[in-house]
Tab-separated table of N, CA and C in Angstrom:
chain	number	residue	atom	x	y	z
A	8	MET	N	98.840	-54.524	90.900
A	8	MET	CA	99.797	-54.988	89.890
A	8	MET	C	100.229	-53.754	89.473
A	9	LYS	N	101.977	-54.115	89.462
A	9	LYS	CA	102.631	-53.712	88.909
A	9	LYS	C	103.217	-53.939	87.315
A	10	TYR	N	103.479	-52.684	86.109
A	10	TYR	CA	103.738	-52.861	85.447
A	10	TYR	C	105.037	-52.215	85.000
A	11	GLU	N	105.945	-52.740	84.210
A	11	GLU	CA	107.128	-52.557	84.032
A	11	GLU	C	107.429	-51.713	82.583
A	12	LEU	N	108.218	-51.017	82.789
A	12	LEU	CA	107.944	-50.795	80.840
A	12	LEU	C	109.810	-51.467	80.558
A	13	LYS	N	109.500	-51.891	79.694
A	13	LYS	CA	111.080	-52.368	79.161
A	13	LYS	C	110.932	-51.700	77.768
A	14	ILE	N	111.571	-51.319	77.016
A	14	ILE	CA	112.350	-50.722	75.956
A	14	ILE	C	113.165	-51.810	75.145
A	15	GLN	N	112.764	-52.123	74.211
A	15	GLN	CA	113.549	-53.293	73.227
A	15	GLN	C	114.223	-52.786	72.319
A	16	GLU	N	115.558	-53.180	72.253
A	16	GLU	CA	116.582	-53.347	70.904
A	16	GLU	C	115.747	-52.984	69.729
A	17	GLU	N	116.047	-52.536	68.674
A	17	GLU	CA	115.998	-52.000	66.905
A	17	GLU	C	116.280	-54.268	67.009
A	18	LEU	N	115.373	-54.484	66.676
A	18	LEU	CA	116.047	-55.754	65.573
A	18	LEU	C	117.065	-55.367	64.292
A	19	PHE	N	116.275	-54.698	63.323
A	19	PHE	CA	117.078	-54.584	62.379
A	19	PHE	C	117.955	-52.819	62.339
A	20	ARG	N	118.596	-52.732	61.922
A	20	ARG	CA	119.058	-51.293	61.976
A	20	ARG	C	118.632	-50.568	60.670
A	21	THR	N	117.952	-49.941	60.480
A	21	THR	CA	117.386	-49.148	58.996
A	21	THR	C	117.869	-47.340	58.910
A	22	ALA	N	118.244	-47.280	57.628
A	22	ALA	CA	118.606	-45.650	57.959
A	22	ALA	C	117.011	-44.795	57.277
A	23	PRO	N	116.875	-43.736	58.349
A	23	PRO	CA	115.564	-42.942	57.808
A	23	PRO	C	115.912	-42.681	56.633
A	24	ARG	N	114.473	-42.895	55.968
A	24	ARG	CA	114.132	-42.413	54.523
A	24	ARG	C	114.170	-41.204	54.395
A	25	ALA	N	113.967	-40.589	53.538
A	25	ALA	CA	114.511	-38.903	53.136
A	25	ALA	C	113.164	-38.646	52.263
A	26	PHE	N	112.689	-38.047	52.420
A	26	PHE	CA	111.053	-37.659	50.756
A	26	PHE	C	111.380	-36.116	51.256
A	27	GLU	N	111.258	-36.090	49.675
A	27	GLU	CA	111.256	-34.215	49.495
A	27	GLU	C	109.697	-34.386	48.662
A	28	LEU	N	108.652	-33.256	49.569
A	28	LEU	CA	107.470	-32.870	49.147
A	28	LEU	C	107.835	-32.045	47.813
A	29	PRO	N	107.233	-31.845	46.967
A	29	PRO	CA	106.916	-30.825	46.067
A	29	PRO	C	106.504	-29.605	45.779
A	30	ALA	N	107.293	-28.606	45.262
A	30	ALA	CA	106.328	-27.084	45.539
A	30	ALA	C	105.331	-27.238	45.367
A	31	LEU	N	104.828	-26.596	46.339
A	31	LEU	CA	102.943	-26.363	46.347
A	31	LEU	C	102.807	-25.138	45.417
A	32	VAL	N	102.581	-24.981	44.778
A	32	VAL	CA	101.988	-23.237	43.840
A	32	VAL	C	100.182	-23.092	44.232
A	33	HIS	N	100.522	-22.453	44.761
A	33	HIS	CA	99.156	-21.406	44.811
A	33	HIS	C	99.226	-20.130	44.142
A	34	HIS	N	98.020	-20.413	43.504
A	34	HIS	CA	97.578	-18.875	42.431
A	34	HIS	C	96.353	-17.978	43.060
A	35	PRO	N	96.084	-17.218	43.663
A	35	PRO	CA	95.108	-16.349	44.368
A	35	PRO	C	93.770	-16.346	43.158
A	36	LEU	N	94.207	-16.668	42.285
A	36	LEU	CA	93.267	-17.045	41.282
A	36	LEU	C	92.276	-18.214	41.757
A	37	GLU	N	92.939	-19.376	42.031
A	37	GLU	CA	92.139	-20.416	42.206
A	37	GLU	C	90.939	-20.248	43.145
A	38	ASP	N	91.712	-19.301	44.246
A	38	ASP	CA	90.784	-19.175	45.512
A	38	ASP	C	89.226	-17.860	45.317
A	39	ALA	N	89.386	-17.308	44.205
A	39	ALA	CA	88.172	-16.625	43.420
A	39	ALA	C	87.340	-17.385	42.682
A	40	TYR	N	88.040	-18.721	42.217
A	40	TYR	CA	87.263	-19.542	41.482
A	40	TYR	C	86.619	-20.632	42.366
A	41	ASP	N	87.518	-20.718	42.964
A	41	ASP	CA	86.475	-21.661	44.397
A	41	ASP	C	85.189	-21.044	45.487
A	42	GLU	N	85.867	-19.562	45.476
A	42	GLU	CA	84.643	-18.816	46.143
A	42	GLU	C	83.915	-18.496	45.519
A	43	MET	N	83.415	-18.407	43.865
A	43	MET	CA	82.603	-18.597	43.200
A	43	MET	C	82.137	-19.910	43.086
A	44	GLU	N	82.434	-20.594	43.129
A	44	GLU	CA	81.797	-21.688	43.105
A	44	GLU	C	80.896	-22.281	43.963
A	45	LEU	N	81.133	-21.701	44.988
A	45	LEU	CA	80.645	-21.862	46.709
A	45	LEU	C	79.647	-21.017	46.781
A	46	LEU	N	80.521	-19.608	46.519
A	46	LEU	CA	79.447	-18.426	47.277
A	46	LEU	C	78.461	-17.472	45.852
A	47	GLY	N	78.953	-18.193	44.510
A	47	GLY	CA	78.323	-16.969	43.495
A	47	GLY	C	78.924	-15.697	42.931
A	48	PHE	N	80.463	-16.033	43.770
A	48	PHE	CA	80.169	-14.021	43.548
A	48	PHE	C	81.968	-14.487	44.336
A	49	PRO	N	83.090	-13.338	43.357
A	49	PRO	CA	84.180	-13.957	44.328
A	49	PRO	C	84.440	-12.836	45.943
A	50	VAL	N	85.098	-13.351	46.709
A	50	VAL	CA	85.438	-12.837	47.929
A	50	VAL	C	86.465	-12.052	47.984
A	51	SER	N	87.968	-12.480	47.535
A	51	SER	CA	88.928	-12.274	47.776
A	51	SER	C	89.562	-11.277	46.559
A	52	CYS	N	88.842	-11.064	45.500
A	52	CYS	CA	88.847	-10.517	44.627
A	52	CYS	C	87.726	-9.730	44.017
A	53	THR	N	87.505	-8.668	43.403
A	53	THR	CA	85.985	-8.074	42.329
A	53	THR	C	86.387	-9.168	40.458
A	54	HIS	N	85.129	-9.299	40.296
A	54	HIS	CA	85.040	-9.690	38.746
A	54	HIS	C	85.868	-8.796	38.096
A	55	PHE	N	86.294	-7.567	38.379
A	55	PHE	CA	87.235	-6.716	36.811
A	55	PHE	C	88.325	-7.563	37.093
A	56	ASP	N	88.983	-7.735	38.596
A	56	ASP	CA	90.339	-8.315	38.864
A	56	ASP	C	90.527	-9.860	37.606
A	57	MET	N	89.786	-10.246	37.641
A	57	MET	CA	89.331	-11.731	36.561
A	57	MET	C	89.327	-11.482	35.432
A	58	LEU	N	89.145	-10.086	34.682
A	58	LEU	CA	90.097	-9.858	33.284
A	58	LEU	C	90.557	-10.114	33.038
A	59	LYS	N	90.723	-10.449	31.718
A	59	LYS	CA	92.051	-10.893	31.056
A	59	LYS	C	92.271	-8.987	30.227
A	60	THR	N	91.411	-8.301	30.075
A	60	THR	CA	92.099	-7.547	29.830
A	60	THR	C	92.370	-6.442	30.527
A	61	THR	N	93.514	-5.222	30.782
A	61	THR	CA	93.662	-4.248	31.876
A	61	THR	C	92.826	-2.517	31.671
A	62	TYR	N	92.159	-3.044	30.724
A	62	TYR	CA	90.638	-1.680	30.436
A	62	TYR	C	90.192	-1.754	31.894
A	63	ARG	N	90.070	-0.804	31.936
A	63	ARG	CA	88.912	-0.684	33.220
A	63	ARG	C	87.605	0.072	32.603
A	64	GLY	N	87.781	0.874	31.612
A	64	GLY	CA	86.984	1.706	31.622
A	64	GLY	C	87.187	2.989	31.888
A	65	GLY	N	85.898	3.714	30.836
A	65	GLY	CA	86.898	5.818	31.011
A	65	GLY	C	86.127	6.281	31.682
A	66	VAL	N	84.274	5.866	31.870
A	66	VAL	CA	83.713	6.764	32.613
A	66	VAL	C	83.528	5.582	33.746
A	67	LEU	N	82.547	6.706	35.122
A	67	LEU	CA	82.393	5.725	36.718
A	67	LEU	C	80.919	6.107	36.652
A	68	ALA	N	80.255	5.186	37.395
A	68	ALA	CA	79.235	5.686	37.381
A	68	ALA	C	78.743	7.170	38.435
A	69	ARG	N	80.062	7.592	39.502
A	69	ARG	CA	80.105	8.979	39.753
A	69	ARG	C	80.122	10.042	39.072
A	70	GLU	N	80.555	9.780	37.619
A	70	GLU	CA	80.815	10.455	36.945
A	70	GLU	C	79.696	10.969	35.856
A	71	LEU	N	78.666	10.268	35.528
A	71	LEU	CA	77.743	10.020	34.889
A	71	LEU	C	76.989	11.400	34.560
A	72	PRO	N	76.338	12.144	35.629
A	72	PRO	CA	76.477	13.256	35.326
A	72	PRO	C	76.806	14.840	34.369
A	73	ALA	N	78.202	14.281	34.383
A	73	ALA	CA	78.886	15.306	34.323
A	73	ALA	C	78.873	14.923	32.341
A	74	HIS	N	78.801	13.752	32.072
A	74	HIS	CA	78.775	13.518	31.029
A	74	HIS	C	77.561	13.545	29.869
A	75	THR	N	76.519	14.100	30.643
A	75	THR	CA	75.150	13.880	30.248
A	75	THR	C	75.428	14.481	28.903
A	76	GLY	N	74.485	13.442	27.645
A	76	GLY	CA	74.387	14.324	26.421
A	76	GLY	C	75.840	13.832	25.578
A	77	ARG	N	76.652	13.025	26.727
A	77	ARG	CA	78.246	12.359	25.578
A	77	ARG	C	78.092	11.231	25.565
A	78	THR	N	78.675	10.274	24.046
A	78	THR	CA	78.723	9.126	24.205
A	78	THR	C	80.065	8.640	25.018
A	79	VAL	N	79.968	7.432	25.886
A	79	VAL	CA	80.722	7.329	26.810
A	79	VAL	C	80.986	5.515	26.882
A	80	ARG	N	82.048	5.407	27.270
A	80	ARG	CA	82.351	3.529	27.030
A	80	ARG	C	82.455	3.433	28.988
A	81	MET	N	81.759	2.643	29.459
A	81	MET	CA	82.123	2.621	30.385
A	81	MET	C	81.845	0.320	30.593
A	82	LEU	N	82.611	-0.436	31.963
A	82	LEU	CA	82.959	-1.123	32.721
A	82	LEU	C	81.222	-1.528	33.290
A	83	GLY	N	81.140	-2.426	33.515
A	83	GLY	CA	79.408	-2.542	34.580
A	83	GLY	C	79.837	-4.403	34.617
A	84	ASN	N	79.576	-4.634	35.671
A	84	ASN	CA	79.337	-6.129	36.198
A	84	ASN	C	77.584	-6.459	36.574
A	85	LEU	N	77.430	-6.944	35.023
A	85	LEU	CA	75.890	-6.858	35.289
A	85	LEU	C	75.027	-7.849	36.607
A	86	VAL	N	74.149	-6.463	36.734
A	86	VAL	CA	73.359	-7.265	38.100
A	86	VAL	C	72.002	-8.009	37.810
A	87	THR	N	71.075	-7.320	37.153
A	87	THR	CA	70.018	-8.151	36.469
A	87	THR	C	69.425	-7.130	35.335
A	88	ARG	N	68.783	-7.452	34.303
A	88	ARG	CA	67.570	-6.823	33.152
A	88	ARG	C	66.441	-7.255	33.657
A	89	LYS	N	65.461	-6.280	33.394
A	89	LYS	CA	64.250	-6.641	33.045
A	89	LYS	C	63.606	-6.057	31.881
A	90	TYR	N	63.344	-7.037	31.718
A	90	TYR	CA	62.549	-7.342	30.245
A	90	TYR	C	61.033	-6.849	29.614
A	91	VAL	N	61.378	-5.899	28.694
A	91	VAL	CA	59.790	-5.172	28.343
A	91	VAL	C	59.632	-4.856	27.033
A	92	THR	N	58.415	-5.413	26.653
A	92	THR	CA	58.135	-5.448	25.313
A	92	THR	C	57.808	-3.767	24.899
A	93	THR	N	57.691	-3.470	23.712
A	93	THR	CA	57.868	-2.485	23.136
A	93	THR	C	56.500	-1.927	22.595
A	94	VAL	N	55.682	-1.006	21.934
A	94	VAL	CA	54.436	-1.334	21.031
A	94	VAL	C	54.318	-2.029	20.170
A	95	ARG	N	55.241	-2.055	19.186
A	95	ARG	CA	55.690	-2.609	18.307
A	95	ARG	C	56.064	-4.163	18.625
A	96	ARG	N	55.887	-4.903	19.658
A	96	ARG	CA	55.924	-6.041	20.119
A	96	ARG	C	57.498	-6.579	19.921
A	97	GLU	N	58.247	-5.756	20.374
A	97	GLU	CA	59.843	-5.873	19.928
A	97	GLU	C	60.641	-5.408	22.140
A	98	LEU	N	61.613	-6.657	21.917
A	98	LEU	CA	61.907	-6.276	23.045
A	98	LEU	C	62.800	-5.726	23.305
A	99	MET	N	62.931	-5.030	24.807
A	99	MET	CA	64.145	-4.411	24.713
A	99	MET	C	64.558	-4.554	26.488
A	100	ILE	N	65.213	-3.707	26.845
A	100	ILE	CA	66.068	-4.771	27.995
A	100	ILE	C	66.150	-2.931	28.942
A	101	PHE	N	65.753	-3.454	30.385
A	101	PHE	CA	66.179	-2.372	31.629
A	101	PHE	C	67.603	-2.433	31.993
A	102	GLY	N	68.623	-2.281	32.077
A	102	GLY	CA	69.930	-3.394	32.410
A	102	GLY	C	70.319	-2.643	34.327
A	103	THR	N	71.132	-3.252	35.124
A	103	THR	CA	71.328	-2.164	36.121
A	103	THR	C	72.882	-2.955	36.184
A	104	PHE	N	74.159	-2.092	36.609
A	104	PHE	CA	75.219	-2.930	36.186
A	104	PHE	C	75.787	-2.098	37.905
A	105	PHE	N	77.113	-2.566	38.287
A	105	PHE	CA	77.450	-1.711	38.934
A	105	PHE	C	79.041	-1.562	38.646
A	106	ASP	N	79.997	-0.441	38.757
A	106	ASP	CA	81.084	-0.454	38.713
A	106	ASP	C	82.114	-0.873	38.974
A	107	ARG	N	83.552	-0.670	39.267
A	107	ARG	CA	84.825	-1.189	39.289
A	107	ARG	C	84.753	-0.239	41.121
A	108	GLU	N	83.940	0.668	41.314
A	108	GLU	CA	84.020	0.784	42.224
A	108	GLU	C	82.769	0.896	43.358
A	109	GLY	N	82.207	-0.029	43.074
A	109	GLY	CA	80.474	-0.677	42.996
A	109	GLY	C	79.800	0.147	42.933
A	110	LYS	N	79.448	1.159	42.475
A	110	LYS	CA	78.438	2.192	42.671
A	110	LYS	C	77.625	1.477	41.288
A	111	PHE	N	76.240	1.773	41.719
A	111	PHE	CA	75.514	1.375	40.781
A	111	PHE	C	74.791	2.182	39.862
A	112	TYR	N	74.584	1.881	38.386
A	112	TYR	CA	73.986	2.681	37.391
A	112	TYR	C	72.773	1.429	36.233
A	113	ASP	N	71.857	2.580	35.802
A	113	ASP	CA	71.245	1.922	34.952
A	113	ASP	C	71.266	2.145	33.514
A	114	THR	N	70.587	0.968	32.522
A	114	THR	CA	71.290	0.941	31.048
A	114	THR	C	69.990	0.741	30.604
A	115	THR	N	69.227	1.725	29.275
A	115	THR	CA	68.410	1.654	28.409
A	115	THR	C	69.021	0.751	27.400
A	116	HIS	N	68.421	-0.596	26.704
A	116	HIS	CA	69.007	-1.726	25.608
A	116	HIS	C	67.712	-1.171	24.954
A	117	PHE	N	67.831	-0.485	23.687
A	117	PHE	CA	66.335	-0.351	22.971
A	117	PHE	C	66.717	-1.624	21.845
A	118	PRO	N	65.454	-1.805	21.792
A	118	PRO	CA	65.558	-2.929	20.160
A	118	PRO	C	66.125	-3.014	19.060
A	119	PRO	N	66.711	-2.125	18.479
A	119	PRO	CA	67.783	-2.171	17.036
A	119	PRO	C	69.155	-2.436	18.271
A	120	SER	N	69.615	-1.590	19.160
A	120	SER	CA	71.111	-2.346	19.794
A	120	SER	C	70.997	-3.700	20.167
A	121	LEU	N	69.868	-3.945	20.748
A	121	LEU	CA	69.756	-5.177	21.641
A	121	LEU	C	69.940	-6.550	20.572
A	122	LYS	N	69.619	-6.005	19.143
A	122	LYS	CA	69.569	-7.135	18.474
A	122	LYS	C	70.861	-7.186	17.872
A	123	LYS	N	71.585	-6.717	17.841
A	123	LYS	CA	73.180	-6.142	17.343
A	123	LYS	C	74.034	-7.007	18.517
A	124	ASN	N	73.830	-6.107	19.492
A	124	ASN	CA	74.386	-6.723	21.067
A	124	ASN	C	73.446	-7.270	22.503
A	125	PRO	N	73.217	-8.600	21.631
A	125	PRO	CA	72.551	-9.328	22.931
A	125	PRO	C	73.665	-9.368	24.040
A	126	PHE	N	73.047	-9.672	25.010
A	126	PHE	CA	73.086	-10.158	26.487
A	126	PHE	C	73.452	-11.615	25.959
A	127	THR	N	74.962	-11.598	27.251
A	127	THR	CA	75.419	-13.367	26.769
A	127	THR	C	75.919	-14.091	28.125
A	128	GLY	N	74.636	-13.698	29.102
A	128	GLY	CA	75.109	-14.095	30.503
A	128	GLY	C	75.503	-12.636	31.316
A	129	TYR	N	75.654	-13.236	32.645
A	129	TYR	CA	76.615	-12.723	34.020
A	129	TYR	C	78.045	-12.673	33.388
A	130	GLY	N	78.237	-10.852	34.054
A	130	GLY	CA	79.451	-11.048	33.622
A	130	GLY	C	80.042	-9.186	33.525
A	131	VAL	N	81.391	-9.000	33.537
A	131	VAL	CA	81.522	-7.642	32.889
A	131	VAL	C	81.008	-7.528	31.661
A	132	TYR	N	80.838	-6.547	31.403
A	132	TYR	CA	80.709	-5.900	29.998
A	132	TYR	C	81.349	-4.686	29.955
A	133	LEU	N	81.505	-4.518	28.656
A	133	LEU	CA	81.577	-2.955	28.149
A	133	LEU	C	80.564	-2.430	27.626
A	134	LEU	N	80.770	-1.463	27.635
A	134	LEU	CA	79.127	-0.699	27.373
A	134	LEU	C	79.660	0.407	26.843
A	135	GLU	N	79.308	0.954	25.552
A	135	GLU	CA	78.946	2.243	24.778
A	135	GLU	C	77.827	2.785	24.499
A	136	GLY	N	77.864	3.929	24.864
A	136	GLY	CA	76.070	4.476	24.766
A	136	GLY	C	76.405	5.939	25.034
A	137	LYS	N	75.136	6.705	24.950
A	137	LYS	CA	75.160	8.035	25.219
A	137	LYS	C	74.428	7.984	26.933
A	138	VAL	N	74.875	9.311	27.196
A	138	VAL	CA	74.312	9.313	28.802
A	138	VAL	C	73.042	10.507	28.713
A	139	VAL	N	72.224	9.950	29.439
A	139	VAL	CA	70.523	10.827	28.941
A	139	VAL	C	70.283	11.101	30.894
A	140	GLU	N	69.221	11.932	30.777
A	140	GLU	CA	69.263	11.929	32.211
A	140	GLU	C	67.638	11.976	32.322
A	141	GLU	N	67.513	11.778	33.367
A	141	GLU	CA	65.492	11.574	32.939
A	141	GLU	C	65.240	12.159	34.277
A	142	PHE	N	64.217	12.592	35.097
A	142	PHE	CA	64.132	13.123	36.514
A	142	PHE	C	65.357	13.306	37.500
A	143	ASP	N	66.280	14.413	36.583
A	143	ASP	CA	67.479	13.916	37.241
A	143	ASP	C	68.473	12.749	38.166
A	144	PHE	N	68.147	11.913	37.221
A	144	PHE	CA	68.811	10.717	37.193
A	144	PHE	C	69.693	10.496	35.894
A	145	PRO	N	70.777	10.119	35.978
A	145	PRO	CA	71.883	9.941	34.636
A	145	PRO	C	71.744	7.693	34.326
A	146	MET	N	70.926	7.679	33.267
A	146	MET	CA	71.308	6.678	33.152
A	146	MET	C	72.106	6.541	31.162
A	147	LEU	N	72.647	5.263	30.878
A	147	LEU	CA	73.274	4.748	29.353
A	147	LEU	C	72.395	4.384	28.841
A	148	GLU	N	72.171	4.621	27.279
A	148	GLU	CA	70.850	4.693	26.860
A	148	GLU	C	72.330	3.665	25.874
A	149	VAL	N	72.348	1.831	25.672
A	149	VAL	CA	73.598	1.262	25.223
A	149	VAL	C	73.419	1.739	23.865
A	150	SER	N	74.648	1.588	22.944
A	150	SER	CA	74.434	1.642	21.796
A	150	SER	C	75.700	0.115	21.132
A	151	ARG	N	76.394	0.042	21.762
A	151	ARG	CA	77.535	-1.147	21.874
A	151	ARG	C	77.525	-1.752	23.022
A	152	MET	N	77.882	-3.228	23.063
A	152	MET	CA	78.595	-3.904	24.473
A	152	MET	C	78.814	-5.403	24.378
A	153	ALA	N	79.663	-5.688	25.176
A	153	ALA	CA	80.206	-7.394	24.579
A	153	ALA	C	80.702	-7.392	25.643
A	154	ARG	N	80.502	-8.935	26.706
A	154	ARG	CA	81.201	-9.523	27.426
A	154	ARG	C	82.520	-9.685	27.657
A	155	LEU	N	82.896	-9.305	28.681
A	155	LEU	CA	84.465	-9.477	28.446
A	155	LEU	C	84.803	-10.275	28.728
A	156	PRO	N	86.003	-11.103	28.567
A	156	PRO	CA	86.179	-12.475	29.132
A	156	PRO	C	87.624	-12.533	30.241
A	157	ALA	N	87.020	-13.648	30.948
A	157	ALA	CA	87.620	-13.481	31.739
A	157	ALA	C	88.893	-14.526	32.161
A	158	LEU	N	89.823	-14.341	33.065
A	158	LEU	CA	90.952	-14.743	32.887
A	158	LEU	C	90.680	-16.936	32.800
A	159	ALA	N	91.674	-17.415	32.765
A	159	ALA	CA	90.794	-19.277	32.599
A	159	ALA	C	91.479	-19.380	34.246
A	160	ASP	N	90.486	-20.306	34.530
A	160	ASP	CA	90.301	-20.947	36.025
A	160	ASP	C	91.529	-21.697	35.825
A	161	PRO	N	93.139	-21.395	36.629
A	161	PRO	CA	93.935	-21.707	36.920
A	161	PRO	C	94.087	-23.849	37.441
A	162	ARG	N	92.546	-24.006	38.500
A	162	ARG	CA	92.445	-25.418	38.813
A	162	ARG	C	92.635	-26.094	37.416
A	163	PHE	N	92.272	-25.888	36.117
A	163	PHE	CA	92.264	-26.527	35.460
A	163	PHE	C	92.939	-26.569	34.393
A	164	CYS	N	94.235	-25.689	34.459
A	164	CYS	CA	94.851	-25.420	33.700
A	164	CYS	C	95.646	-26.331	32.506
C-alpha cells in the first residue's frame, strides 16, 4: 500500500504572534541559599561572602602564635561546641571555628563571658579575646562575641 503525502493549504491566514520574554534576573546569592537548603552549606561562595559587613577580621588562625598574650579580634564560622560544667556548676564552652582561609582554631568561653555573650546558632561570629597558648597550641579566650548578620535571601525579597 502506498501513501501519498498531501499538503493542505491553510484555511485562514493569520499573522504570527510576537511574544516578548521578561528579563530573567539571577543573583549568585540565590545559588548559595539553594545550596545551603540542599546541602547545609554553600558551595559557590563561603559563609564569609554572605555577610552584610565587609569586615573580615583582624587576625587569622595561622597568625595566632604571633599574638600570644594580646587581645585580638577574629571572624570565625562556628563548627562545633563542647559544653562543660565547672566545679561551681556553671556552664562553659569550648568552641571550634574556622577562618576565611579555612583554617581551624579553638576558643574557650568561660561562664562570665558566656552569660554576657551567648551563642545564637550556627554562622559567622566576630570574636574578641586574649590569645593564650597551652602545650604549644594557641587558642582564643573569648571575652566578647556576636553572630554577624547575613545578606537577605534574594528569593524572598
